[in-house]
């Protein structure tokens, strides 16, 4: 079942600009993760934020989590052409106990123009 | 680094054929997953395995079966391939447990059923 929904579905920006993607979900979670997928390839894990955390940074990535609104955002600063990819949020629903399973959204397709 | 290897990047099969998709991980992970990815539908979980010989149906198990005889290997079987099973298939693994549910993906198998 789909839980995470990313917004927007597609985003096109110029190199050097910041890119912001949003994710909304429906049920309580243990953690939320963001993944990246280059065209025709597998997904690569970017960052994990726990339900008791509000913000997390990793290099040019900044993730926020608002559990009261059941939403998260991924900010990529100073984007590069190499950031062109699809970005997915994935949630570990609390009612699934050990949280082995993740529920993925449909993704945001980011294009960074040189 | 975790490595998840899918046996084929591209596969073309005929309707009615029995198809095996193989996935091997080298990190002694407990959990392994098979997803299919279709445009506009995101990633959908087909089957999940949390231990050798243990499996659990995902959201769309119909028309598929799986086998996990060894910890490192998880096979997806299409008993009688149909054209609506044309898709990108992604295998993933994780060590499991809270905070350890990051999934590591293979490069994907693009299957065409003619």
XYZ file of N, CA and C in Angstrom:
684
model
N 0.856 -1.188 0.000
C 0.000 0.000 0.000
C 0.891 1.236 0.000
N 0.537 2.246 -0.754
C 1.309 3.461 -0.846
C 1.049 4.309 0.363
N 2.118 4.777 0.984
C 1.922 5.694 2.087
C 2.530 7.041 1.765
N 3.822 7.053 1.389
C 4.459 8.321 1.095
C 4.018 8.859 -0.246
N 3.741 10.138 -0.299
C 3.399 10.780 -1.552
C 4.312 11.983 -1.694
N 5.104 11.982 -2.771
C 6.017 13.089 -2.977
C 5.344 14.202 -3.773
N 5.861 15.368 -3.538
C 5.345 16.550 -4.226
C 6.517 17.511 -4.426
N 6.760 18.058 -5.606
C 5.984 17.825 -6.828
C 6.355 16.496 -7.485
N 5.632 16.116 -8.513
C 5.977 14.907 -9.253
C 7.227 15.133 -10.086
N 7.400 16.379 -10.572
C 8.575 16.698 -11.376
C 9.011 18.113 -11.048
N 10.320 18.318 -11.118
C 10.904 19.617 -10.765
C 12.090 19.868 -11.686
N 12.123 21.054 -12.297
C 13.223 21.402 -13.189
C 13.832 22.716 -12.716
N 15.129 22.710 -12.443
C 15.805 23.894 -11.933
C 17.128 24.094 -12.655
N 17.757 25.255 -12.412
C 19.069 25.528 -12.980
C 20.152 25.130 -11.980
N 21.285 24.767 -12.523
C 22.431 24.433 -11.683
C 22.715 25.582 -10.722
N 23.014 25.231 -9.473
C 23.285 26.249 -8.470
C 22.091 26.607 -7.616
N 20.892 26.347 -8.129
C 19.676 26.623 -7.348
C 19.454 25.510 -6.324
N 18.587 25.794 -5.377
C 18.196 24.781 -4.388
C 16.962 24.044 -4.881
N 16.873 22.775 -4.526
C 15.713 21.956 -4.892
C 15.045 21.457 -3.620
N 13.750 21.639 -3.544
C 13.003 21.160 -2.374
C 11.920 20.192 -2.817
N 11.914 19.028 -2.168
C 10.903 18.014 -2.448
C 10.194 17.682 -1.149
N 8.918 17.421 -1.252
C 8.114 17.156 -0.063
C 7.518 15.757 -0.109
N 7.265 15.236 1.079
C 6.685 13.901 1.202
C 5.642 13.938 2.299
N 4.458 13.422 2.009
C 3.437 13.305 3.046
C 3.108 11.832 3.238
N 2.738 11.473 4.448
C 2.420 10.083 4.741
C 1.212 10.039 5.664
N 0.705 8.830 5.896
C -0.612 8.753 6.532
C -0.602 8.187 7.953
N 0.294 7.250 8.240
C 0.246 6.610 9.557
C 1.496 6.932 10.365
N 1.487 6.602 11.631
C 2.657 6.833 12.481
C 3.836 6.011 11.980
N 5.014 6.591 12.115
C 6.195 5.941 11.569
C 7.296 5.801 12.612
N 8.193 4.858 12.355
C 9.416 4.731 13.164
C 10.513 5.603 12.590
N 10.639 5.591 11.290
C 11.582 6.485 10.642
C 11.156 6.755 9.214
N 11.801 7.713 8.599
C 11.530 8.064 7.209
C 12.866 8.175 6.511
N 12.910 7.664 5.305
C 14.168 7.659 4.554
C 13.951 8.298 3.183
N 15.025 8.819 2.644
C 15.022 9.323 1.270
C 16.027 8.515 0.465
N 15.602 8.182 -0.753
C 16.437 7.435 -1.676
C 16.506 8.195 -2.998
N 17.536 7.891 -3.743
C 17.730 8.485 -5.056
C 17.847 7.360 -6.083
N 17.322 7.623 -7.282
C 17.424 6.637 -8.354
C 17.814 7.342 -9.642
N 18.977 6.981 -10.155
C 19.364 7.452 -11.476
C 18.599 6.631 -12.520
N 18.399 7.215 -13.664
C 17.555 6.620 -14.691
C 17.959 5.178 -14.995
N 17.014 4.257 -14.871
C 17.251 2.869 -15.227
C 18.104 2.084 -14.241
N 18.347 2.632 -13.067
C 19.198 1.953 -12.078
C 18.425 1.664 -10.798
N 19.111 1.034 -9.845
C 18.503 0.771 -8.553
C 18.503 2.014 -7.672
N 17.817 1.908 -6.522
C 17.757 3.036 -5.598
C 18.979 3.037 -4.688
N 19.370 4.240 -4.302
C 20.492 4.403 -3.387
C 20.014 5.197 -2.179
N 20.305 4.679 -0.989
C 19.884 5.349 0.232
C 20.652 6.657 0.415
N 19.923 7.725 0.780
C 20.548 9.024 1.013
C 20.628 9.361 2.499
N 19.499 9.265 3.192
C 19.451 9.766 4.562
C 18.256 9.164 5.285
N 18.409 8.939 6.574
C 17.346 8.408 7.427
C 17.112 9.385 8.558
N 15.852 9.661 8.844
C 15.510 10.518 9.976
C 14.520 9.769 10.864
N 14.820 9.725 12.150
C 13.967 8.998 13.087
C 12.765 9.850 13.487
N 11.755 9.207 14.005
C 10.516 9.920 14.314
C 10.698 10.962 15.424
N 11.756 10.808 16.237
C 11.982 11.788 17.304
C 12.978 12.876 16.894
N 13.374 12.891 15.643
C 14.263 13.924 15.122
C 13.458 14.896 14.268
N 13.910 16.141 14.204
C 13.195 17.156 13.434
C 13.966 17.567 12.188
N 15.282 17.455 12.261
C 16.094 17.890 11.131
C 17.384 17.089 11.106
N 17.851 16.848 9.891
C 19.103 16.130 9.746
C 19.828 16.635 8.497
N 21.155 16.676 8.579
C 21.958 17.167 7.462
C 22.937 16.084 7.029
N 23.204 16.077 5.720
C 24.269 15.226 5.200
C 24.806 15.892 3.945
N 25.981 16.512 4.064
C 26.550 17.235 2.924
C 25.619 18.347 2.454
N 25.207 18.292 1.206
C 24.300 19.306 0.647
C 22.824 18.958 0.870
N 22.565 17.903 1.594
C 21.187 17.475 1.849
C 20.731 17.919 3.236
N 19.490 18.387 3.261
C 18.874 18.713 4.556
C 17.474 18.114 4.543
N 17.184 17.323 5.549
C 15.871 16.692 5.659
C 15.188 17.203 6.915
N 13.922 17.524 6.802
C 13.128 17.882 7.964
C 11.973 16.896 8.096
N 11.509 16.744 9.308
C 10.391 15.844 9.584
C 9.441 16.537 10.559
N 8.178 16.590 10.179
C 7.138 17.147 11.048
C 6.103 16.047 11.269
N 6.213 15.358 12.396
C 5.313 14.222 12.640
C 3.888 14.675 12.917
N 3.709 15.912 13.374
C 2.337 16.394 13.622
C 1.596 16.608 12.300
N 2.337 16.972 11.263
C 1.738 17.155 9.939
C 1.938 15.934 9.053
N 2.650 14.957 9.572
C 2.970 13.752 8.798
C 3.587 14.147 7.450
N 4.651 14.917 7.540
C 5.309 15.357 6.316
C 6.808 15.501 6.527
N 7.521 15.420 5.415
C 8.969 15.568 5.420
C 9.365 16.354 4.178
N 10.508 17.016 4.250
C 11.023 17.663 3.056
C 12.501 17.343 2.894
N 12.921 17.277 1.651
C 14.320 17.069 1.295
C 14.771 18.299 0.532
N 15.805 18.939 1.042
C 16.381 20.111 0.384
C 17.762 19.750 -0.121
N 17.997 19.981 -1.397
C 19.335 19.825 -1.975
C 19.830 21.225 -2.290
N 20.897 21.627 -1.652
C 21.418 22.979 -1.877
C 22.449 22.981 -2.997
N 22.564 24.126 -3.653
C 23.573 24.318 -4.706
C 23.594 23.139 -5.660
N 22.466 22.891 -6.296
C 22.317 21.680 -7.109
C 23.304 21.650 -8.279
N 23.586 20.427 -8.697
C 24.495 20.171 -9.812
C 23.778 19.332 -10.855
N 24.252 19.339 -12.059
C 23.643 18.520 -13.109
C 23.620 17.046 -12.701
N 24.638 16.625 -11.951
C 24.724 15.228 -11.512
C 23.643 14.861 -10.487
N 22.928 15.861 -9.954
C 21.826 15.564 -9.019
C 20.566 15.147 -9.767
N 20.576 15.266 -11.087
C 19.420 14.850 -11.887
C 19.120 13.382 -11.622
N 17.920 13.105 -11.114
C 17.530 11.755 -10.709
C 16.094 11.812 -10.196
N 15.560 10.658 -9.846
C 14.279 10.608 -9.129
C 14.557 10.396 -7.655
N 13.781 11.056 -6.822
C 13.971 10.985 -5.382
C 12.700 10.435 -4.740
N 12.891 9.445 -3.871
C 11.772 8.758 -3.242
C 11.858 8.876 -1.724
N 10.718 9.106 -1.104
C 10.683 8.951 0.343
C 10.134 7.563 0.658
N 10.557 7.031 1.785
C 10.112 5.707 2.210
C 9.880 5.745 3.711
N 8.753 5.223 4.123
C 8.426 5.243 5.544
C 8.410 3.835 6.121
N 8.779 3.747 7.381
C 8.706 2.500 8.136
C 7.524 2.644 9.081
N 6.361 2.127 8.706
C 5.165 2.309 9.530
C 5.314 1.675 10.910
N 4.874 2.371 11.927
C 5.017 1.897 13.310
C 4.215 0.621 13.544
N 3.110 0.456 12.838
C 2.273 -0.712 13.086
C 2.829 -1.977 12.446
N 4.006 -1.881 11.819
C 4.624 -3.066 11.227
C 5.737 -3.611 12.110
N 5.684 -3.254 13.385
C 6.557 -3.883 14.366
C 8.034 -3.653 14.107
N 8.708 -4.644 13.555
C 10.147 -4.555 13.374
C 10.580 -3.606 12.282
N 9.624 -3.092 11.539
C 9.921 -2.060 10.533
C 10.840 -2.544 9.433
N 10.833 -3.839 9.172
C 11.670 -4.296 8.069
C 11.165 -3.767 6.747
N 9.854 -3.703 6.607
C 9.292 -3.268 5.332
C 9.203 -1.758 5.271
N 9.505 -1.229 4.102
C 9.349 0.193 3.839
C 8.241 0.381 2.826
N 7.566 1.511 2.941
C 6.542 1.866 1.961
C 7.060 3.068 1.193
N 7.220 2.902 -0.108
C 7.809 3.935 -0.942
C 6.743 4.794 -1.601
N 7.069 6.076 -1.760
C 6.223 6.948 -2.548
C 6.510 6.766 -4.031
N 5.860 7.583 -4.851
C 6.006 7.463 -6.302
C 7.153 8.286 -6.849
N 7.728 9.139 -6.026
C 8.940 9.824 -6.425
C 8.745 11.201 -7.026
N 9.796 12.016 -6.901
C 9.893 13.308 -7.577
C 11.033 13.220 -8.568
N 10.739 13.555 -9.823
C 11.786 13.533 -10.845
C 12.409 14.912 -10.915
N 13.681 14.987 -10.542
C 14.410 16.255 -10.530
C 15.318 16.347 -11.745
N 15.214 17.458 -12.464
C 16.124 17.745 -13.569
C 16.880 19.013 -13.233
N 18.194 18.931 -13.236
C 19.036 20.097 -13.002
C 19.713 20.451 -14.318
N 19.367 21.620 -14.829
C 19.886 22.036 -16.136
C 21.210 22.779 -15.978
N 22.199 22.435 -16.813
C 23.526 23.058 -16.694
C 23.484 24.537 -17.082
N 31.412 -2.149 1.418
C 30.120 -1.707 0.893
C 29.230 -2.902 0.599
N 27.965 -2.723 0.868
C 26.992 -3.765 0.559
C 26.857 -3.901 -0.938
N 26.814 -5.149 -1.379
C 26.597 -5.346 -2.800
C 25.411 -6.270 -2.998
N 24.474 -5.801 -3.799
C 23.322 -6.607 -4.174
C 23.396 -6.782 -5.675
N 23.469 -8.018 -6.113
C 23.668 -8.305 -7.527
C 22.465 -9.020 -8.095
N 21.921 -8.451 -9.147
C 20.829 -9.112 -9.873
C 21.420 -9.743 -11.119
N 20.967 -10.937 -11.429
C 21.646 -11.762 -12.428
C 21.594 -11.175 -13.830
N 20.533 -10.466 -14.177
C 20.410 -9.928 -15.531
C 19.983 -8.469 -15.469
N 20.510 -7.652 -16.379
C 20.044 -6.275 -16.463
C 18.823 -6.169 -17.385
N 18.850 -6.966 -18.445
C 17.744 -6.978 -19.401
C 17.389 -8.431 -19.717
N 16.087 -8.653 -19.841
C 15.615 -10.014 -20.118
C 14.393 -9.913 -21.028
N 14.368 -10.750 -22.066
C 13.200 -10.799 -22.942
C 12.685 -12.229 -22.935
N 11.424 -12.393 -22.609
C 10.818 -13.728 -22.520
C 9.498 -13.747 -23.297
N 9.042 -14.954 -23.554
C 7.770 -15.135 -24.269
C 6.663 -15.414 -23.262
N 5.464 -15.045 -23.626
C 4.283 -15.342 -22.820
C 4.209 -16.840 -22.533
N 3.963 -17.156 -21.248
C 3.846 -18.563 -20.849
C 5.136 -19.191 -20.362
N 6.264 -18.544 -20.604
C 7.533 -19.087 -20.137
C 7.641 -18.966 -18.627
N 8.421 -19.855 -18.043
C 8.756 -19.754 -16.619
C 10.030 -18.919 -16.532
N 10.002 -17.889 -15.687
C 11.112 -16.947 -15.621
C 11.678 -16.918 -14.205
N 12.994 -16.958 -14.121
C 13.673 -16.872 -12.830
C 14.504 -15.596 -12.785
N 14.284 -14.795 -11.771
C 15.129 -13.638 -11.525
C 15.892 -13.900 -10.234
N 17.230 -13.769 -10.333
C 18.070 -14.108 -9.191
C 18.670 -12.861 -8.565
N 18.821 -12.922 -7.250
C 19.397 -11.802 -6.515
C 20.311 -12.356 -5.437
N 21.516 -11.796 -5.344
C 22.487 -12.240 -4.342
C 23.017 -11.028 -3.593
N 23.075 -11.144 -2.248
C 23.673 -10.067 -1.447
C 24.838 -10.632 -0.650
N 25.820 -9.753 -0.391
C 27.065 -10.240 0.222
C 27.278 -9.723 1.638
N 26.209 -9.227 2.294
C 26.385 -8.628 3.615
C 25.702 -9.412 4.728
N 25.347 -10.643 4.475
C 24.731 -11.475 5.517
C 23.447 -10.853 6.074
N 22.722 -10.159 5.205
C 21.477 -9.514 5.635
C 20.375 -10.524 5.851
N 19.562 -10.274 6.878
C 18.436 -11.159 7.174
C 17.316 -11.013 6.148
N 17.058 -9.776 5.770
C 15.868 -9.473 4.968
C 16.201 -9.248 3.507
N 15.345 -9.776 2.656
C 15.469 -9.519 1.221
C 14.087 -9.257 0.647
N 14.065 -8.462 -0.409
C 12.812 -7.952 -0.960
C 12.839 -8.011 -2.487
N 11.670 -8.231 -3.056
C 11.480 -8.045 -4.494
C 10.383 -7.012 -4.711
N 10.709 -6.013 -5.554
C 9.759 -4.975 -5.939
C 9.622 -4.987 -7.468
N 8.493 -4.459 -7.911
C 8.424 -4.075 -9.312
C 8.139 -2.579 -9.376
N 8.667 -1.968 -10.431
C 8.550 -0.525 -10.573
C 7.974 -0.217 -11.937
N 6.868 0.464 -11.950
C 6.193 0.844 -13.190
C 5.949 2.343 -13.178
N 6.012 2.971 -14.364
C 5.793 4.436 -14.446
C 4.468 4.827 -13.816
N 4.523 5.834 -12.959
C 3.310 6.340 -12.326
C 2.834 5.537 -11.133
N 3.428 4.367 -10.912
C 2.976 3.518 -9.799
C 4.028 3.370 -8.710
N 5.227 3.832 -8.961
C 6.266 3.750 -7.951
C 6.733 2.324 -7.723
N 7.291 2.065 -6.554
C 7.755 0.728 -6.191
C 6.651 -0.008 -5.449
N 6.382 -1.205 -5.883
C 5.395 -2.031 -5.201
C 6.054 -3.339 -4.764
N 5.818 -3.698 -3.514
C 6.453 -4.880 -2.937
C 5.736 -6.136 -3.410
N 6.519 -7.068 -3.956
C 5.948 -8.335 -4.424
C 6.030 -9.383 -3.304
N 7.247 -9.597 -2.808
C 7.486 -10.556 -1.732
C 8.635 -10.064 -0.868
N 8.629 -10.537 0.345
C 9.628 -10.191 1.349
C 10.049 -11.481 2.045
N 11.337 -11.613 2.339
C 11.823 -12.777 3.089
C 12.631 -12.292 4.276
N 12.316 -12.788 5.463
C 13.008 -12.342 6.671
C 13.974 -13.391 7.218
N 14.078 -14.499 6.528
C 15.025 -15.541 6.942
C 15.020 -16.622 5.871
N 15.973 -17.497 5.934
C 16.016 -18.619 4.990
C 14.703 -19.395 5.066
N 14.164 -19.681 3.919
C 12.916 -20.422 3.756
C 11.678 -19.691 4.285
N 11.826 -18.484 4.772
C 10.678 -17.717 5.267
C 10.337 -16.629 4.278
N 9.043 -16.465 4.041
C 8.621 -15.462 3.077
C 7.281 -14.886 3.510
N 7.009 -13.722 2.981
C 5.753 -13.037 3.296
C 5.293 -12.337 2.025
N 4.018 -12.424 1.740
C 3.493 -11.746 0.562
C 3.529 -10.240 0.748
N 3.802 -9.564 -0.340
C 3.738 -8.119 -0.345
C 2.391 -7.643 -0.857
N 2.407 -6.527 -1.556
C 1.160 -5.934 -2.032
C 0.638 -6.565 -3.315
N 1.545 -7.120 -4.120
C 1.118 -7.647 -5.426
C 1.756 -9.009 -5.704
N 1.461 -10.043 -4.908
C 2.125 -11.334 -5.092
C 1.557 -12.206 -6.210
N 0.396 -11.843 -6.728
C -0.284 -12.707 -7.701
C 0.577 -12.888 -8.951
N 0.742 -14.150 -9.337
C 1.516 -14.467 -10.533
C 3.003 -14.659 -10.265
N 3.391 -14.495 -9.004
C 4.807 -14.622 -8.625
C 4.968 -15.625 -7.477
N 6.134 -16.223 -7.405
C 6.522 -16.980 -6.225
C 7.995 -16.667 -5.954
N 8.480 -17.064 -4.784
C 9.862 -16.781 -4.427
C 10.487 -18.003 -3.773
N 11.808 -17.968 -3.725
C 12.552 -19.052 -3.090
C 13.746 -18.460 -2.384
N 13.942 -18.885 -1.132
C 15.143 -18.472 -0.406
C 15.689 -19.697 0.321
N 16.543 -20.404 -0.375
C 17.171 -21.614 0.168
C 18.463 -21.311 0.915
N 19.108 -20.218 0.541
C 20.329 -19.778 1.216
C 20.159 -18.310 1.594
N 20.817 -17.908 2.646
C 20.632 -16.564 3.188
C 20.958 -15.486 2.164
N 21.969 -15.728 1.342
C 22.435 -14.682 0.439
C 21.644 -14.584 -0.866
N 20.774 -15.546 -1.133
C 20.139 -15.611 -2.444
C 18.620 -15.618 -2.327
N 17.985 -14.767 -3.133
C 16.524 -14.657 -3.126
C 16.063 -14.633 -4.564
N 15.279 -15.621 -4.931
C 14.848 -15.755 -6.320
C 13.383 -15.396 -6.475
N 13.085 -14.721 -7.558
C 11.699 -14.401 -7.923
C 11.342 -15.243 -9.133
N 10.204 -15.896 -9.067
C 9.795 -16.808 -10.130
C 8.460 -16.361 -10.702
N 8.457 -16.223 -12.012
C 7.197 -15.977 -12.722
C 6.805 -17.322 -13.324
N 5.785 -17.937 -12.760
C 5.435 -19.304 -13.141
C 5.044 -19.408 -14.613
N 4.298 -18.438 -15.095
C 3.864 -18.405 -16.497
C 3.777 -16.936 -16.896
N 4.864 -16.456 -17.479
C 4.973 -15.013 -17.727
C 3.834 -14.500 -18.600
N 3.364 -13.311 -18.257
C 2.329 -12.650 -19.051
C 2.805 -11.245 -19.396
N 2.197 -10.673 -20.433
C 2.648 -9.362 -20.901
C 2.499 -8.284 -19.829
N 1.539 -8.443 -18.920
C 1.385 -7.430 -17.872
C 2.438 -7.546 -16.776
N 3.359 -8.486 -16.932
C 4.491 -8.581 -16.013
C 5.745 -7.925 -16.589
N 5.593 -7.314 -17.753
C 6.670 -6.494 -18.285
C 6.890 -5.323 -17.342
N 8.105 -5.193 -16.832
C 8.355 -4.191 -15.798
C 9.836 -4.159 -15.454
N 10.190 -3.220 -14.587
C 11.521 -3.188 -13.963
C 11.388 -3.882 -12.607
N 12.254 -4.868 -12.364
C 12.233 -5.604 -11.101
C 13.470 -5.245 -10.283
N 13.233 -4.881 -9.047
C 14.311 -4.466 -8.157
C 14.368 -5.381 -6.944
N 15.573 -5.820 -6.644
C 15.821 -6.616 -5.447
C 16.511 -5.726 -4.420
N 16.227 -5.950 -3.146
C 16.873 -5.181 -2.084
C 17.125 -6.074 -0.884
N 18.045 -5.645 -0.023
C 18.283 -6.377 1.223
C 18.488 -5.377 2.354
N 18.241 -5.837 3.581
C 18.487 -5.002 4.758
C 18.820 -5.904 5.937
N 19.543 -5.340 6.907
C 19.893 -6.148 8.082
C 18.733 -6.248 9.047
N 17.810 -5.263 8.992
C 16.596 -5.369 9.781
C 16.688 -4.733 11.156
N 15.533 -4.520 11.764
C 15.444 -3.924 13.088
C 15.392 -2.409 13.005
N 14.918 -1.812 14.103
C 14.786 -0.356 14.128
C 16.146 0.296 13.904
N 16.184 1.231 13.012
C 17.431 1.916 12.716
C 18.331 1.141 11.776
N 17.959 -0.092 11.472
C 18.780 -0.896 10.569
C 17.967 -1.328 9.369
N 16.920 -0.572 9.054
C 16.056 -0.992 7.959
C 16.373 -0.267 6.663
N 17.568 0.276 6.566
C 18.014 0.844 5.305
C 18.114 -0.279 4.298
N 17.536 -0.054 3.122
C 17.563 -1.093 2.094
C 18.618 -0.774 1.053
N 19.296 -1.831 0.617
C 20.332 -1.734 -0.397
C 19.813 -2.441 -1.642
N 19.858 -1.739 -2.746
C 19.214 -2.223 -3.958
C 20.221 -2.733 -4.984
N 19.765 -3.699 -5.761
C 20.489 -4.093 -6.950
C 20.228 -3.093 -8.075
N 20.875 -3.323 -9.213
C 20.773 -2.391 -10.344
C 19.462 -2.546 -11.110
N 18.724 -3.627 -10.819
C 17.438 -3.810 -11.486
C 17.525 -4.734 -12.684
N 16.422 -5.407 -12.960
C 16.269 -6.219 -14.167
C 15.071 -5.695 -14.933
N 15.314 -5.277 -16.161
C 14.195 -4.825 -16.994
C 13.704 -6.024 -17.802
N 12.528 -6.483 -17.467
C 11.952 -7.669 -18.102
C 10.891 -7.262 -19.120
N 11.033 -7.804 -20.311
C 9.995 -7.624 -21.340
C 9.404 -8.984 -21.647
N 8.081 -9.075 -21.569
C 7.392 -10.324 -21.906
C 6.606 -10.081 -23.194
N 6.952 -10.841 -24.232
C 6.346 -10.625 -25.557
C 5.257 -11.651 -25.845
